[in-house]
């Protein structure tokens, strides 16, 4: 079985949002077209409490983009984003949700960030996504969404290590690019670790 995983296609990562990913909106029509080619469609949702410790606002004298240690591991500081029960945490109104079988929230614990849709950044807790997919006999996962250099990357790398045959659809992801080449590097690293890269055309033409 094949699943399409929609990573964090939420208002705060889109134009006008608190952590807007450049050109992030461009992927939405492609993601909408792709959905009918899959047995299952899953969405992840970055869903932080208001005092989440990935927010620069929680530290005095720290700026967005700076690194801190959070529970012993490096943590990039972000603007407040995807706060639970706010509009920024909602999925884009332009995103087709009719075919979404299940939503997996992540980053819900104040003290642990979670880029991957499968595990938190310390790999202590899992979201239930692995079990869900295996329960549906999914063996192939295709990943789209935001952001290439964070949540898409870690979701794809975890998918490979959990034994899924894993693809990233390159024209249906966009990166934050704190450094200019961050997305290109992220895609290279994913490929080196066994993620396959394809474009939406490869799927839509079949
Ligand atoms: C993300 C930074 C912080 C993402 C989530 O969805 O890639 N990036 N939280
Ligand atoms: Zn976040």
mmCIF file of N, CA, C and O in Angstrom, residues 2 4 9 12 14 35 55 59 76 91 94 97 110 113 131 145 148 150 154 160 163 178 191 201 203:
data_model
loop_
_atom_site.group_PDB
_atom_site.id
_atom_site.type_symbol
_atom_site.label_atom_id
_atom_site.label_comp_id
_atom_site.label_asym_id
_atom_site.label_seq_id
_atom_site.Cartn_x
_atom_site.Cartn_y
_atom_site.Cartn_z
ATOM 1 N N UNK A 2 0.331 2.287 -0.615
ATOM 2 C CA UNK A 2 1.106 3.541 -0.722
ATOM 3 C C UNK A 2 0.411 4.663 0.052
ATOM 4 O O UNK A 2 -0.787 4.883 -0.106
ATOM 5 N N UNK A 4 0.571 8.857 1.094
ATOM 6 C CA UNK A 4 1.112 10.202 0.883
ATOM 7 C C UNK A 4 1.088 10.903 2.240
ATOM 8 O O UNK A 4 0.043 10.940 2.906
ATOM 9 N N UNK A 9 1.396 21.452 6.397
ATOM 10 C CA UNK A 9 0.926 22.459 5.422
ATOM 11 C C UNK A 9 -0.069 23.384 6.148
ATOM 12 O O UNK A 9 -1.269 23.349 5.947
ATOM 13 N N UNK A 12 0.844 29.025 9.468
ATOM 14 C CA UNK A 12 2.059 29.716 9.918
ATOM 15 C C UNK A 12 3.271 29.444 9.025
ATOM 16 O O UNK A 12 4.236 30.204 9.064
ATOM 17 N N UNK A 14 2.950 29.328 5.757
ATOM 18 C CA UNK A 14 2.551 29.832 4.431
ATOM 19 C C UNK A 14 2.597 31.350 4.421
ATOM 20 O O UNK A 14 2.840 31.980 5.461
ATOM 21 N N UNK A 35 -3.204 13.694 -4.375
ATOM 22 C CA UNK A 35 -3.816 12.863 -3.324
ATOM 23 C C UNK A 35 -4.549 11.637 -3.849
ATOM 24 O O UNK A 35 -4.510 10.575 -3.240
ATOM 25 N N UNK A 55 10.573 28.298 21.020
ATOM 26 C CA UNK A 55 10.252 29.690 20.681
ATOM 27 C C UNK A 55 11.288 30.636 21.286
ATOM 28 O O UNK A 55 11.521 30.613 22.511
ATOM 29 N N UNK A 59 13.088 32.896 25.886
ATOM 30 C CA UNK A 59 14.438 33.103 26.430
ATOM 31 C C UNK A 59 14.723 34.596 26.417
ATOM 32 O O UNK A 59 14.400 35.274 25.437
ATOM 33 N N UNK A 76 17.267 24.875 17.445
ATOM 34 C CA UNK A 76 17.174 26.178 16.779
ATOM 35 C C UNK A 76 15.976 26.916 17.369
ATOM 36 O O UNK A 76 14.930 26.305 17.615
ATOM 37 N N UNK A 91 -4.597 23.982 9.113
ATOM 38 C CA UNK A 91 -4.165 23.687 7.754
ATOM 39 C C UNK A 91 -4.660 24.789 6.826
ATOM 40 O O UNK A 91 -5.681 25.438 7.103
ATOM 41 N N UNK A 94 -6.796 26.316 1.490
ATOM 42 C CA UNK A 94 -6.694 25.855 0.097
ATOM 43 C C UNK A 94 -6.304 24.391 -0.017
ATOM 44 O O UNK A 94 -6.297 23.834 -1.112
ATOM 45 N N UNK A 97 -8.622 18.552 2.276
ATOM 46 C CA UNK A 97 -8.491 17.642 3.424
ATOM 47 C C UNK A 97 -9.447 16.452 3.341
ATOM 48 O O UNK A 97 -9.425 15.568 4.196
ATOM 49 N N UNK A 110 6.025 20.955 25.897
ATOM 50 C CA UNK A 110 6.809 22.200 26.057
ATOM 51 C C UNK A 110 8.304 22.026 25.837
ATOM 52 O O UNK A 110 8.973 22.901 25.308
ATOM 53 N N UNK A 113 11.073 19.373 21.020
ATOM 54 C CA UNK A 113 10.582 19.700 19.683
ATOM 55 C C UNK A 113 10.438 18.413 18.888
ATOM 56 O O UNK A 113 10.963 17.362 19.263
ATOM 57 N N UNK A 131 3.042 2.839 13.614
ATOM 58 C CA UNK A 131 2.098 1.764 13.893
ATOM 59 C C UNK A 131 0.853 1.876 12.996
ATOM 60 O O UNK A 131 0.348 0.883 12.481
ATOM 61 N N UNK A 145 5.350 18.619 1.436
ATOM 62 C CA UNK A 145 5.013 19.585 2.480
ATOM 63 C C UNK A 145 6.176 20.481 2.863
ATOM 64 O O UNK A 145 7.104 20.730 2.098
ATOM 65 N N UNK A 148 11.389 21.502 3.712
ATOM 66 C CA UNK A 148 12.360 20.528 3.194
ATOM 67 C C UNK A 148 13.501 20.274 4.168
ATOM 68 O O UNK A 148 13.914 19.131 4.383
ATOM 69 N N UNK A 150 13.731 20.817 7.426
ATOM 70 C CA UNK A 150 13.417 20.439 8.812
ATOM 71 C C UNK A 150 12.438 19.270 8.845
ATOM 72 O O UNK A 150 12.839 18.120 8.885
ATOM 73 N N UNK A 154 13.408 15.214 8.379
ATOM 74 C CA UNK A 154 13.419 14.258 9.493
ATOM 75 C C UNK A 154 12.318 13.214 9.364
ATOM 76 O O UNK A 154 12.500 12.063 9.782
ATOM 77 N N UNK A 160 12.712 5.970 6.332
ATOM 78 C CA UNK A 160 13.696 5.005 5.832
ATOM 79 C C UNK A 160 14.140 4.087 6.967
ATOM 80 O O UNK A 160 14.155 2.859 6.818
ATOM 81 N N UNK A 163 11.959 1.298 7.841
ATOM 82 C CA UNK A 163 11.799 0.237 6.848
ATOM 83 C C UNK A 163 10.853 0.546 5.698
ATOM 84 O O UNK A 163 10.571 -0.334 4.877
ATOM 85 N N UNK A 178 17.458 28.860 6.165
ATOM 86 C CA UNK A 178 18.196 29.827 7.007
ATOM 87 C C UNK A 178 19.564 30.054 6.366
ATOM 88 O O UNK A 178 20.085 31.162 6.386
ATOM 89 N N UNK A 191 18.947 11.635 0.090
ATOM 90 C CA UNK A 191 19.254 10.685 -0.977
ATOM 91 C C UNK A 191 20.366 9.727 -0.542
ATOM 92 O O UNK A 191 20.275 8.520 -0.770
ATOM 93 N N UNK A 201 5.261 15.012 -11.607
ATOM 94 C CA UNK A 201 4.971 14.502 -12.958
ATOM 95 C C UNK A 201 5.129 12.988 -13.042
ATOM 96 O O UNK A 201 4.372 12.315 -13.742
ATOM 97 N N UNK A 203 4.364 10.877 -10.970
ATOM 98 C CA UNK A 203 3.168 10.226 -10.424
ATOM 99 C C UNK A 203 1.934 10.561 -11.259
ATOM 100 O O UNK A 203 1.148 9.692 -11.595
#
